[in-house]
Amino acid sequence: MDSALTDPHNGSAEGAGPTNGTTRPPSTPEGIALAYGSLLLMALLPIFFGALRSVRCARGKNASDMPETITSRDAARFPIIASCTLLGLYLFFKIFSQEYINLLLSMYFFVLGILALSHTISPFMNRFFPANFPNRQYQLLFTQGSGENKEEIINYEFDTKDLVCLGLSSIVGVWYLLRKHWIANNLFGLAFSLNGVELLHLNNVSTGCILLGGLFIYDVFWVFGTNVMVTVAKSFEAPIKLVFPQDLLEKGLEADNFAMLGLGDIVIPGIFIALLLRFDISLKKNTHTYFYTSFAAYIFGLGLTIFIMHIFKHAQPALLYLVPACIGFPILVALAKGEVTEMFSYESSAEILPHTPRLTHFPTVSGSPASLADSMQQKLAGPRRRRPQNPSAM
């Protein structure tokens, strides 16, 4: 997980610097302000809209729309898994050719990016289809074994509208694969972030505190304690970060002096903010106090990160500033309103997600989160269909 905010404008190793030994001209104050402001805006969009979509996702009765739920056990293991993954990538880049590794990663994220972007734009695109559009249903099913031992590996349902969205997303995918353009990178990065906030749900506030607290330590250690995270962020040619050029005003769309923000700095606080929105709704007071408080706290924390980075000219672990703000501000509001007990006793999976499957492992490429949830729901429903066939013991 890349979650460092880096600033390359000082000519240091924090960004993609020139390879011919020449010194990059310093960015203008206007270019720096534009880059920082754009990164902040791009970070806020998937959090805000992802949180709103997470509520609709949680209330959906269709099994294919059910999210993955993160429990306290998952949250405690996540920093360890993230650290092992980060260190593994660092060693891979040190041992093997960076060119071939990035080629494999590009193909991997090419497929994931197309699926994520298609899922992101699908609700928006559905408004443009005419009422008489010939929409047909399809199902991609891939199983292993036979008879009672048959196991679903991929079970993906889609329709003609989804194919249209998939085709449009594929254009962006080919653009990214051929050019690695920063706009295509950001489109995929925003799609990954929005899908993460929408489909990954914390089951309660305590789990959120465990997850954010663990990644707070993870972020500080790997950014300040070693050069691992910054090295991986620079070497990893994949849409795991949002970037914006600080020399856009001078070079236009071909600019190459980037500031970057890791997707972990968006998704991790984002799923906590989305949880607080669902908590607001559970209070049934027609107010979104905790959501707006945590959203404002995120703006404050990320703004403080950018300010500190600009002053010290060094990459900053954004979660160092985001975690205290996103946890502390809502808790202070809860203390002032006398709702601390309600906040920490709230169970997202119990109130809105009564049948959400528990996340026992982190999703792989073998299907979307929706298809994984659908598969688990079918397994849960199987015994209930067979129960009437058993003779009564009485």
mmCIF file of C-alpha atoms in Angstrom:
data_model
loop_
_atom_site.group_PDB
_atom_site.id
_atom_site.type_symbol
_atom_site.label_atom_id
_atom_site.label_comp_id
_atom_site.label_asym_id
_atom_site.label_seq_id
_atom_site.Cartn_x
_atom_site.Cartn_y
_atom_site.Cartn_z
ATOM 1 C CA MET A 1 0.000 0.000 0.000
ATOM 2 C CA ASP A 2 1.465 3.296 -1.059
ATOM 3 C CA SER A 3 0.455 6.020 1.366
ATOM 4 C CA ALA A 4 3.160 8.645 1.209
ATOM 5 C CA LEU A 5 2.603 12.167 -0.045
ATOM 6 C CA THR A 6 5.687 13.175 -1.999
ATOM 7 C CA ASP A 7 6.875 16.484 -3.328
ATOM 8 C CA PRO A 8 9.325 16.435 -6.211
ATOM 9 C CA HIS A 9 9.543 20.160 -6.873
ATOM 10 C CA ASN A 10 12.728 20.673 -4.884
ATOM 11 C CA GLY A 11 14.721 18.502 -7.266
ATOM 12 C CA SER A 12 15.315 15.773 -4.703
ATOM 13 C CA ALA A 13 14.689 12.077 -5.092
ATOM 14 C CA GLU A 14 11.071 12.400 -4.053
ATOM 15 C CA GLY A 15 9.746 12.486 -7.582
ATOM 16 C CA ALA A 16 10.404 11.272 -11.077
ATOM 17 C CA GLY A 17 13.455 13.353 -11.771
ATOM 18 C CA PRO A 18 15.391 13.693 -15.020
ATOM 19 C CA THR A 19 17.653 10.816 -15.929
ATOM 20 C CA ASN A 20 20.241 12.713 -17.960
ATOM 21 C CA GLY A 21 21.904 14.343 -14.975
ATOM 22 C CA THR A 22 20.418 17.779 -15.598
ATOM 23 C CA THR A 23 18.769 19.774 -12.843
ATOM 24 C CA ARG A 24 15.034 20.240 -13.099
ATOM 25 C CA PRO A 25 14.036 23.924 -13.033
ATOM 26 C CA PRO A 26 12.072 24.807 -9.904
ATOM 27 C CA SER A 27 8.303 24.887 -10.183
ATOM 28 C CA THR A 28 6.487 28.179 -9.960
ATOM 29 C CA PRO A 29 4.394 28.977 -6.870
ATOM 30 C CA GLU A 30 1.293 28.933 -9.070
ATOM 31 C CA GLY A 31 2.163 25.462 -10.400
ATOM 32 C CA ILE A 32 2.788 24.130 -6.893
ATOM 33 C CA ALA A 33 -0.509 25.557 -5.599
ATOM 34 C CA LEU A 34 -2.380 24.092 -8.572
ATOM 35 C CA ALA A 35 -0.840 20.649 -8.019
ATOM 36 C CA TYR A 36 -1.562 20.581 -4.288
ATOM 37 C CA GLY A 37 -5.087 21.895 -4.726
ATOM 38 C CA SER A 38 -5.818 19.342 -7.448
ATOM 39 C CA LEU A 39 -4.535 16.461 -5.311
ATOM 40 C CA LEU A 40 -6.728 17.611 -2.432
ATOM 41 C CA LEU A 41 -9.798 17.864 -4.659
ATOM 42 C CA MET A 42 -9.152 14.460 -6.265
ATOM 43 C CA ALA A 43 -8.824 12.902 -2.804
ATOM 44 C CA LEU A 44 -12.137 14.369 -1.636
ATOM 45 C CA LEU A 45 -14.227 13.221 -4.597
ATOM 46 C CA PRO A 46 -13.982 9.425 -4.082
ATOM 47 C CA ILE A 47 -14.435 9.803 -0.323
ATOM 48 C CA PHE A 48 -17.596 11.892 -0.623
ATOM 49 C CA PHE A 49 -19.281 9.959 -3.413
ATOM 50 C CA GLY A 50 -17.927 6.594 -2.235
ATOM 51 C CA ALA A 51 -19.462 7.191 1.210
ATOM 52 C CA LEU A 52 -22.839 8.020 -0.329
ATOM 53 C CA ARG A 53 -22.692 4.938 -2.539
ATOM 54 C CA SER A 54 -21.701 2.812 0.462
ATOM 55 C CA VAL A 55 -25.061 3.615 2.074
ATOM 56 C CA ARG A 56 -26.969 2.506 -1.026
ATOM 57 C CA CYS A 57 -24.713 -0.528 -1.278
ATOM 58 C CA ALA A 58 -25.395 -1.446 2.362
ATOM 59 C CA ARG A 59 -29.149 -1.087 1.969
ATOM 60 C CA GLY A 60 -29.284 -3.077 -1.258
ATOM 61 C CA LYS A 61 -31.141 -6.369 -1.015
ATOM 62 C CA ASN A 62 -29.392 -7.827 -4.033
ATOM 63 C CA ALA A 63 -26.627 -10.208 -2.993
ATOM 64 C CA SER A 64 -24.426 -9.003 -5.845
ATOM 65 C CA ASP A 65 -24.392 -5.503 -4.294
ATOM 66 C CA MET A 66 -23.304 -6.620 -0.836
ATOM 67 C CA PRO A 67 -19.971 -5.222 0.392
ATOM 68 C CA GLU A 68 -17.055 -6.870 2.154
ATOM 69 C CA THR A 69 -17.023 -6.337 5.918
ATOM 70 C CA ILE A 70 -13.753 -5.768 7.777
ATOM 71 C CA THR A 71 -13.731 -7.062 11.354
ATOM 72 C CA SER A 72 -11.349 -6.172 14.189
ATOM 73 C CA ARG A 73 -9.297 -9.277 13.458
ATOM 74 C CA ASP A 74 -8.914 -8.267 9.824
ATOM 75 C CA ALA A 75 -8.004 -4.732 10.888
ATOM 76 C CA ALA A 76 -5.284 -5.982 13.247
ATOM 77 C CA ARG A 77 -3.727 -8.143 10.523
ATOM 78 C CA PHE A 78 -3.911 -5.548 7.778
ATOM 79 C CA PRO A 79 -0.765 -3.513 8.690
ATOM 80 C CA ILE A 80 1.262 -6.736 8.881
ATOM 81 C CA ILE A 81 0.031 -7.901 5.479
ATOM 82 C CA ALA A 82 0.601 -4.433 4.012
ATOM 83 C CA SER A 83 4.156 -4.331 5.420
ATOM 84 C CA CYS A 84 5.010 -7.743 3.983
ATOM 85 C CA THR A 85 3.608 -6.742 0.600
ATOM 86 C CA LEU A 86 5.489 -3.449 0.588
ATOM 87 C CA LEU A 87 8.781 -5.055 1.593
ATOM 88 C CA GLY A 88 8.263 -7.818 -0.980
ATOM 89 C CA LEU A 89 7.774 -5.269 -3.745
ATOM 90 C CA TYR A 90 10.860 -3.375 -2.598
ATOM 91 C CA LEU A 91 12.985 -6.542 -2.748
ATOM 92 C CA PHE A 92 11.550 -7.473 -6.131
ATOM 93 C CA PHE A 93 12.548 -4.095 -7.531
ATOM 94 C CA LYS A 94 16.036 -4.493 -6.063
ATOM 95 C CA ILE A 95 16.597 -8.032 -7.359
ATOM 96 C CA PHE A 96 14.751 -8.216 -10.678
ATOM 97 C CA SER A 97 14.563 -5.916 -13.658
ATOM 98 C CA GLN A 98 12.191 -3.045 -12.976
ATOM 99 C CA GLU A 99 11.096 -3.044 -16.623
ATOM 100 C CA TYR A 100 9.716 -6.595 -16.614
ATOM 101 C CA ILE A 101 8.078 -6.242 -13.197
ATOM 102 C CA ASN A 102 6.259 -3.099 -14.282
ATOM 103 C CA LEU A 103 5.176 -4.824 -17.503
ATOM 104 C CA LEU A 104 3.474 -7.583 -15.480
ATOM 105 C CA LEU A 105 1.976 -5.059 -13.069
ATOM 106 C CA SER A 106 0.720 -2.939 -15.968
ATOM 107 C CA MET A 107 -1.194 -5.890 -17.403
ATOM 108 C CA TYR A 108 -2.579 -6.771 -13.959
ATOM 109 C CA PHE A 109 -3.812 -3.246 -13.232
ATOM 110 C CA PHE A 110 -4.989 -2.857 -16.832
ATOM 111 C CA VAL A 111 -7.633 -5.531 -16.183
ATOM 112 C CA LEU A 112 -8.472 -4.366 -12.655
ATOM 113 C CA GLY A 113 -8.628 -0.741 -13.750
ATOM 114 C CA ILE A 114 -11.082 -1.439 -16.556
ATOM 115 C CA LEU A 115 -13.385 -3.366 -14.197
ATOM 116 C CA ALA A 116 -13.152 -0.699 -11.476
ATOM 117 C CA LEU A 117 -13.764 2.191 -13.879
ATOM 118 C CA SER A 118 -16.678 0.343 -15.493
ATOM 119 C CA HIS A 119 -18.311 -0.184 -12.081
ATOM 120 C CA THR A 120 -17.707 3.478 -11.211
ATOM 121 C CA ILE A 121 -19.282 5.009 -14.306
ATOM 122 C CA SER A 122 -22.123 2.483 -14.645
ATOM 123 C CA PRO A 123 -24.707 4.367 -12.479
ATOM 124 C CA PHE A 124 -23.914 7.596 -14.325
ATOM 125 C CA MET A 125 -24.030 6.040 -17.797
ATOM 126 C CA ASN A 126 -27.374 4.311 -17.121
ATOM 127 C CA ARG A 127 -29.068 7.712 -17.268
ATOM 128 C CA PHE A 128 -28.107 8.107 -20.930
ATOM 129 C CA PHE A 129 -29.513 4.811 -22.179
ATOM 130 C CA PRO A 130 -32.946 5.158 -23.824
ATOM 131 C CA ALA A 131 -35.903 3.289 -22.362
ATOM 132 C CA ASN A 132 -36.105 0.983 -25.405
ATOM 133 C CA PHE A 133 -32.428 0.030 -25.219
ATOM 134 C CA PRO A 134 -32.093 -3.752 -25.840
ATOM 135 C CA ASN A 135 -30.621 -4.775 -22.509
ATOM 136 C CA ARG A 136 -29.807 -8.480 -22.192
ATOM 137 C CA GLN A 137 -28.554 -10.355 -19.139
ATOM 138 C CA TYR A 138 -25.344 -12.427 -19.178
ATOM 139 C CA GLN A 139 -23.476 -14.556 -16.688
ATOM 140 C CA LEU A 140 -19.832 -15.575 -16.662
ATOM 141 C CA LEU A 141 -19.507 -18.754 -14.595
ATOM 142 C CA PHE A 142 -16.270 -20.660 -14.031
ATOM 143 C CA THR A 143 -16.333 -23.668 -11.707
ATOM 144 C CA GLN A 144 -13.899 -26.269 -10.438
ATOM 145 C CA GLY A 145 -14.704 -29.930 -9.802
ATOM 146 C CA SER A 146 -17.999 -31.699 -10.376
ATOM 147 C CA GLY A 147 -21.062 -32.905 -8.479
ATOM 148 C CA GLU A 148 -21.111 -32.063 -4.780
ATOM 149 C CA ASN A 149 -17.461 -30.988 -4.966
ATOM 150 C CA LYS A 150 -18.166 -28.303 -7.562
ATOM 151 C CA GLU A 151 -16.816 -24.952 -6.429
ATOM 152 C CA GLU A 152 -17.422 -21.571 -8.023
ATOM 153 C CA ILE A 153 -14.301 -19.622 -8.878
ATOM 154 C CA ILE A 154 -15.887 -16.847 -10.945
ATOM 155 C CA ASN A 155 -19.583 -15.981 -10.998
ATOM 156 C CA TYR A 156 -20.038 -12.615 -12.656
ATOM 157 C CA GLU A 157 -23.433 -11.332 -13.793
ATOM 158 C CA PHE A 158 -23.681 -8.407 -16.206
ATOM 159 C CA ASP A 159 -25.870 -6.965 -18.946
ATOM 160 C CA THR A 160 -25.544 -5.095 -22.219
ATOM 161 C CA LYS A 161 -25.262 -1.734 -20.452
ATOM 162 C CA ASP A 162 -22.339 -3.085 -18.451
ATOM 163 C CA LEU A 163 -20.672 -4.145 -21.710
ATOM 164 C CA VAL A 164 -20.996 -0.596 -23.051
ATOM 165 C CA CYS A 165 -19.386 0.791 -19.875
ATOM 166 C CA LEU A 166 -16.716 -1.894 -20.145
ATOM 167 C CA GLY A 167 -15.971 -0.823 -23.696
ATOM 168 C CA LEU A 168 -15.598 2.836 -22.717
ATOM 169 C CA SER A 169 -13.367 1.873 -19.802
ATOM 170 C CA SER A 170 -11.249 -0.260 -22.120
ATOM 171 C CA ILE A 171 -10.402 2.837 -24.163
ATOM 172 C CA VAL A 172 -8.941 4.433 -21.036
ATOM 173 C CA GLY A 173 -7.174 1.140 -20.282
ATOM 174 C CA VAL A 174 -5.476 0.997 -23.670
ATOM 175 C CA TRP A 175 -4.496 4.654 -23.322
ATOM 176 C CA TYR A 176 -2.926 3.925 -19.952
ATOM 177 C CA LEU A 177 -1.195 0.766 -21.184
ATOM 178 C CA LEU A 178 0.369 2.485 -24.214
ATOM 179 C CA ARG A 179 1.156 5.931 -22.854
ATOM 180 C CA LYS A 180 1.132 5.663 -19.045
ATOM 181 C CA HIS A 181 -0.355 9.133 -19.173
ATOM 182 C CA TRP A 182 -0.987 10.763 -15.824
ATOM 183 C CA ILE A 183 -4.640 11.512 -16.641
ATOM 184 C CA ALA A 184 -5.334 7.840 -17.421
ATOM 185 C CA ASN A 185 -3.465 6.913 -14.222
ATOM 186 C CA ASN A 186 -5.688 9.250 -12.223
ATOM 187 C CA LEU A 187 -8.897 7.941 -13.788
ATOM 188 C CA PHE A 188 -7.983 4.427 -12.689
ATOM 189 C CA GLY A 189 -6.773 5.666 -9.288
ATOM 190 C CA LEU A 190 -10.026 7.523 -8.643
ATOM 191 C CA ALA A 191 -12.019 4.450 -9.676
ATOM 192 C CA PHE A 192 -10.016 2.206 -7.326
ATOM 193 C CA SER A 193 -10.497 4.696 -4.481
ATOM 194 C CA LEU A 194 -14.239 5.106 -4.983
ATOM 195 C CA ASN A 195 -14.781 1.346 -5.237
ATOM 196 C CA GLY A 196 -12.728 0.812 -2.091
ATOM 197 C CA VAL A 197 -14.737 3.315 -0.055
ATOM 198 C CA GLU A 198 -18.015 1.942 -1.423
ATOM 199 C CA LEU A 199 -17.394 -1.792 -1.091
ATOM 200 C CA LEU A 200 -15.113 -2.125 1.960
ATOM 201 C CA HIS A 201 -17.117 -1.616 5.138
ATOM 202 C CA LEU A 202 -15.885 -1.418 8.716
ATOM 203 C CA ASN A 203 -18.259 -3.225 11.075
ATOM 204 C CA ASN A 204 -17.876 -0.708 13.920
ATOM 205 C CA VAL A 205 -15.943 2.335 15.108
ATOM 206 C CA SER A 206 -13.589 0.286 17.287
ATOM 207 C CA THR A 207 -12.493 -1.687 14.226
ATOM 208 C CA GLY A 208 -11.907 1.581 12.416
ATOM 209 C CA CYS A 209 -9.713 2.849 15.266
ATOM 210 C CA ILE A 210 -7.703 -0.396 15.210
ATOM 211 C CA LEU A 211 -7.215 -0.196 11.445
ATOM 212 C CA LEU A 212 -6.290 3.482 11.359
ATOM 213 C CA GLY A 213 -4.062 3.155 14.438
ATOM 214 C CA GLY A 214 -2.158 0.223 12.976
ATOM 215 C CA LEU A 215 -1.672 1.929 9.627
ATOM 216 C CA PHE A 216 -0.619 5.108 11.432
ATOM 217 C CA ILE A 217 2.386 3.195 12.797
ATOM 218 C CA TYR A 218 2.895 1.448 9.438
ATOM 219 C CA ASP A 219 2.961 4.733 7.531
ATOM 220 C CA VAL A 220 5.310 6.543 9.922
ATOM 221 C CA PHE A 221 7.770 3.633 10.062
ATOM 222 C CA TRP A 222 8.015 2.980 6.333
ATOM 223 C CA VAL A 223 8.318 6.666 5.390
ATOM 224 C CA PHE A 224 10.490 8.058 8.189
ATOM 225 C CA GLY A 225 12.285 4.881 9.254
ATOM 226 C CA THR A 226 13.283 3.612 5.807
ATOM 227 C CA ASN A 227 13.309 4.635 2.159
ATOM 228 C CA VAL A 228 11.181 1.627 1.209
ATOM 229 C CA MET A 229 7.822 3.311 0.626
ATOM 230 C CA VAL A 230 9.183 6.255 -1.357
ATOM 231 C CA THR A 231 11.341 3.906 -3.462
ATOM 232 C CA VAL A 232 8.372 1.655 -4.254
ATOM 233 C CA ALA A 233 6.167 4.673 -5.003
ATOM 234 C CA LYS A 234 8.702 5.947 -7.546
ATOM 235 C CA SER A 235 9.432 2.547 -9.097
ATOM 236 C CA PHE A 236 5.881 1.189 -9.168
ATOM 237 C CA GLU A 237 4.365 2.144 -12.522
ATOM 238 C CA ALA A 238 0.779 1.388 -11.624
ATOM 239 C CA PRO A 239 -2.292 3.463 -10.710
ATOM 240 C CA ILE A 240 -1.796 3.038 -6.957
ATOM 241 C CA LYS A 241 -1.342 6.780 -6.521
ATOM 242 C CA LEU A 242 -2.821 10.039 -7.743
ATOM 243 C CA VAL A 243 -0.395 12.368 -9.443
ATOM 244 C CA PHE A 244 -0.534 15.939 -10.675
ATOM 245 C CA PRO A 245 2.219 17.878 -12.490
ATOM 246 C CA GLN A 246 3.628 20.980 -10.894
ATOM 247 C CA ASP A 247 4.842 22.219 -14.275
ATOM 248 C CA LEU A 248 1.440 21.950 -15.980
ATOM 249 C CA LEU A 249 1.328 25.694 -16.638
ATOM 250 C CA GLU A 250 4.686 25.559 -18.422
ATOM 251 C CA LYS A 251 4.460 22.236 -20.321
ATOM 252 C CA GLY A 252 0.741 21.535 -20.577
ATOM 253 C CA LEU A 253 -0.464 17.932 -20.659
ATOM 254 C CA GLU A 254 3.069 16.677 -21.357
ATOM 255 C CA ALA A 255 4.294 17.905 -17.959
ATOM 256 C CA ASP A 256 6.418 15.440 -15.985
ATOM 257 C CA ASN A 257 7.257 16.983 -12.600
ATOM 258 C CA PHE A 258 4.717 15.250 -10.385
ATOM 259 C CA ALA A 259 3.503 15.503 -6.819
ATOM 260 C CA MET A 260 1.770 12.301 -5.743
ATOM 261 C CA LEU A 261 -0.666 10.989 -3.153
ATOM 262 C CA GLY A 262 -0.990 7.271 -2.373
ATOM 263 C CA LEU A 263 -4.432 5.684 -2.645
ATOM 264 C CA GLY A 264 -4.040 4.353 0.894
ATOM 265 C CA ASP A 265 -4.324 7.935 2.147
ATOM 266 C CA ILE A 266 -7.742 8.119 0.494
ATOM 267 C CA VAL A 267 -9.301 4.685 0.977
ATOM 268 C CA ILE A 268 -8.302 4.028 4.604
ATOM 269 C CA PRO A 269 -9.691 7.279 6.062
ATOM 270 C CA GLY A 270 -12.497 7.097 3.477
ATOM 271 C CA ILE A 271 -13.960 3.830 4.744
ATOM 272 C CA PHE A 272 -13.933 5.265 8.286
ATOM 273 C CA ILE A 273 -15.724 8.416 7.109
ATOM 274 C CA ALA A 274 -18.262 6.248 5.253
ATOM 275 C CA LEU A 275 -18.864 4.286 8.478
ATOM 276 C CA LEU A 276 -19.635 7.529 10.308
ATOM 277 C CA LEU A 277 -22.123 8.472 7.591
ATOM 278 C CA ARG A 278 -23.943 5.183 8.132
ATOM 279 C CA PHE A 279 -23.813 5.854 11.896
ATOM 280 C CA ASP A 280 -25.398 9.272 11.286
ATOM 281 C CA ILE A 281 -28.208 7.626 9.369
ATOM 282 C CA SER A 282 -28.734 5.006 12.103
ATOM 283 C CA LEU A 283 -29.374 7.813 14.631
ATOM 284 C CA LYS A 284 -32.414 8.863 12.527
ATOM 285 C CA LYS A 285 -31.957 12.537 13.374
ATOM 286 C CA ASN A 286 -31.836 13.725 9.739
ATOM 287 C CA THR A 287 -28.359 15.164 10.334
ATOM 288 C CA HIS A 288 -24.959 14.110 9.072
ATOM 289 C CA THR A 289 -22.941 15.684 11.869
ATOM 290 C CA TYR A 290 -20.279 12.996 12.203
ATOM 291 C CA PHE A 291 -19.881 12.596 8.455
ATOM 292 C CA TYR A 292 -19.313 16.303 7.883
ATOM 293 C CA THR A 293 -17.048 16.521 10.931
ATOM 294 C CA SER A 294 -14.841 13.671 9.749
ATOM 295 C CA PHE A 295 -14.887 15.004 6.185
ATOM 296 C CA ALA A 296 -13.727 18.416 7.429
ATOM 297 C CA ALA A 297 -11.127 16.646 9.588
ATOM 298 C CA TYR A 298 -9.788 14.885 6.496
ATOM 299 C CA ILE A 299 -9.454 18.204 4.676
ATOM 300 C CA PHE A 300 -7.628 19.649 7.680
ATOM 301 C CA GLY A 301 -5.310 16.634 8.001
ATOM 302 C CA LEU A 302 -4.397 16.468 4.322
ATOM 303 C CA GLY A 303 -3.940 20.229 4.175
ATOM 304 C CA LEU A 304 -1.610 20.039 7.167
ATOM 305 C CA THR A 305 0.315 17.227 5.459
ATOM 306 C CA ILE A 306 0.824 19.353 2.340
ATOM 307 C CA PHE A 307 1.881 22.346 4.432
ATOM 308 C CA ILE A 308 4.451 20.353 6.442
ATOM 309 C CA MET A 309 5.792 18.708 3.287
ATOM 310 C CA HIS A 310 6.163 22.066 1.576
ATOM 311 C CA ILE A 311 7.999 23.553 4.559
ATOM 312 C CA PHE A 312 10.436 20.665 5.136
ATOM 313 C CA LYS A 313 10.764 19.591 1.470
ATOM 314 C CA HIS A 314 10.469 15.912 2.377
ATOM 315 C CA ALA A 315 7.926 13.160 1.716
ATOM 316 C CA GLN A 316 5.399 12.908 4.539
ATOM 317 C CA PRO A 317 3.376 9.959 5.858
ATOM 318 C CA ALA A 318 -0.066 11.463 5.364
ATOM 319 C CA LEU A 319 -1.699 9.109 7.867
ATOM 320 C CA LEU A 320 0.472 10.718 10.564
ATOM 321 C CA TYR A 321 -1.803 13.753 10.284
ATOM 322 C CA LEU A 322 -4.988 12.178 8.912
ATOM 323 C CA VAL A 323 -5.508 9.511 11.578
ATOM 324 C CA PRO A 324 -5.526 11.817 14.645
ATOM 325 C CA ALA A 325 -7.779 14.271 12.810
ATOM 326 C CA CYS A 326 -10.283 11.749 11.424
ATOM 327 C CA ILE A 327 -10.577 9.889 14.746
ATOM 328 C CA GLY A 328 -10.152 12.778 17.151
ATOM 329 C CA PHE A 329 -12.597 15.301 15.691
ATOM 330 C CA PRO A 330 -15.649 12.964 15.609
ATOM 331 C CA ILE A 331 -14.906 11.667 19.113
ATOM 332 C CA LEU A 332 -14.754 15.241 20.420
ATOM 333 C CA VAL A 333 -18.115 15.929 18.801
ATOM 334 C CA ALA A 334 -19.521 12.731 20.346
ATOM 335 C CA LEU A 335 -18.230 13.807 23.758
ATOM 336 C CA ALA A 336 -19.864 17.216 23.376
ATOM 337 C CA LYS A 337 -23.186 15.617 22.344
ATOM 338 C CA GLY A 338 -23.015 12.795 24.884
ATOM 339 C CA GLU A 339 -23.128 10.091 22.181
ATOM 340 C CA VAL A 340 -19.821 8.305 22.745
ATOM 341 C CA THR A 341 -21.562 5.141 23.942
ATOM 342 C CA GLU A 342 -23.868 5.108 20.916
ATOM 343 C CA MET A 343 -20.915 5.658 18.587
ATOM 344 C CA PHE A 344 -18.825 2.772 19.892
ATOM 345 C CA SER A 345 -21.767 0.406 20.311
ATOM 346 C CA TYR A 346 -22.986 0.956 16.753
ATOM 347 C CA GLU A 347 -22.648 -2.140 14.583
ATOM 348 C CA SER A 348 -22.837 -1.444 10.860
ATOM 349 C CA SER A 349 -23.299 -5.111 9.976
ATOM 350 C CA ALA A 350 -26.153 -5.492 12.488
ATOM 351 C CA GLU A 351 -28.167 -2.386 11.642
ATOM 352 C CA ILE A 352 -27.854 -2.077 7.880
ATOM 353 C CA LEU A 353 -26.032 -5.180 6.733
ATOM 354 C CA PRO A 354 -27.770 -8.109 8.451
ATOM 355 C CA HIS A 355 -26.454 -10.732 6.024
ATOM 356 C CA THR A 356 -23.110 -9.288 4.981
ATOM 357 C CA PRO A 357 -20.402 -11.962 4.728
ATOM 358 C CA ARG A 358 -17.352 -11.489 6.902
ATOM 359 C CA LEU A 359 -14.092 -10.668 5.147
ATOM 360 C CA THR A 360 -11.901 -13.647 5.986
ATOM 361 C CA HIS A 361 -9.291 -12.929 3.337
ATOM 362 C CA PHE A 362 -8.366 -10.085 1.086
ATOM 363 C CA PRO A 363 -9.974 -10.228 -2.389
ATOM 364 C CA THR A 364 -7.935 -11.488 -5.327
ATOM 365 C CA VAL A 365 -8.371 -11.054 -9.052
ATOM 366 C CA SER A 366 -10.701 -14.038 -9.328
ATOM 367 C CA GLY A 367 -13.853 -11.956 -9.498
ATOM 368 C CA SER A 368 -15.221 -8.661 -8.298
ATOM 369 C CA PRO A 369 -16.237 -8.073 -4.660
ATOM 370 C CA ALA A 370 -19.838 -8.278 -5.813
ATOM 371 C CA SER A 371 -19.334 -11.714 -7.336
ATOM 372 C CA LEU A 372 -17.515 -12.919 -4.221
ATOM 373 C CA ALA A 373 -20.425 -11.775 -2.068
ATOM 374 C CA ASP A 374 -22.888 -13.431 -4.422
ATOM 375 C CA SER A 375 -20.997 -16.709 -4.218
ATOM 376 C CA MET A 376 -20.955 -16.608 -0.409
ATOM 377 C CA GLN A 377 -24.666 -15.792 -0.303
ATOM 378 C CA GLN A 378 -25.446 -18.822 -2.473
ATOM 379 C CA LYS A 379 -23.464 -21.073 -0.131
ATOM 380 C CA LEU A 380 -25.407 -19.696 2.832
ATOM 381 C CA ALA A 381 -28.707 -20.185 1.017
ATOM 382 C CA GLY A 382 -27.950 -23.789 -0.005
ATOM 383 C CA PRO A 383 -28.789 -25.550 3.290
ATOM 384 C CA ARG A 384 -32.014 -23.569 3.619
ATOM 385 C CA ARG A 385 -33.266 -24.917 0.296
ATOM 386 C CA ARG A 386 -32.576 -28.518 1.311
ATOM 387 C CA ARG A 387 -34.077 -28.309 4.803
ATOM 388 C CA PRO A 388 -37.755 -28.967 3.834
ATOM 389 C CA GLN A 389 -36.733 -32.254 2.218
ATOM 390 C CA ASN A 390 -35.597 -33.787 5.512
ATOM 391 C CA PRO A 391 -38.288 -35.838 7.347
ATOM 392 C CA SER A 392 -39.329 -34.538 10.720
ATOM 393 C CA ALA A 393 -37.684 -36.164 13.728
ATOM 394 C CA MET A 394 -41.062 -36.117 15.445
#
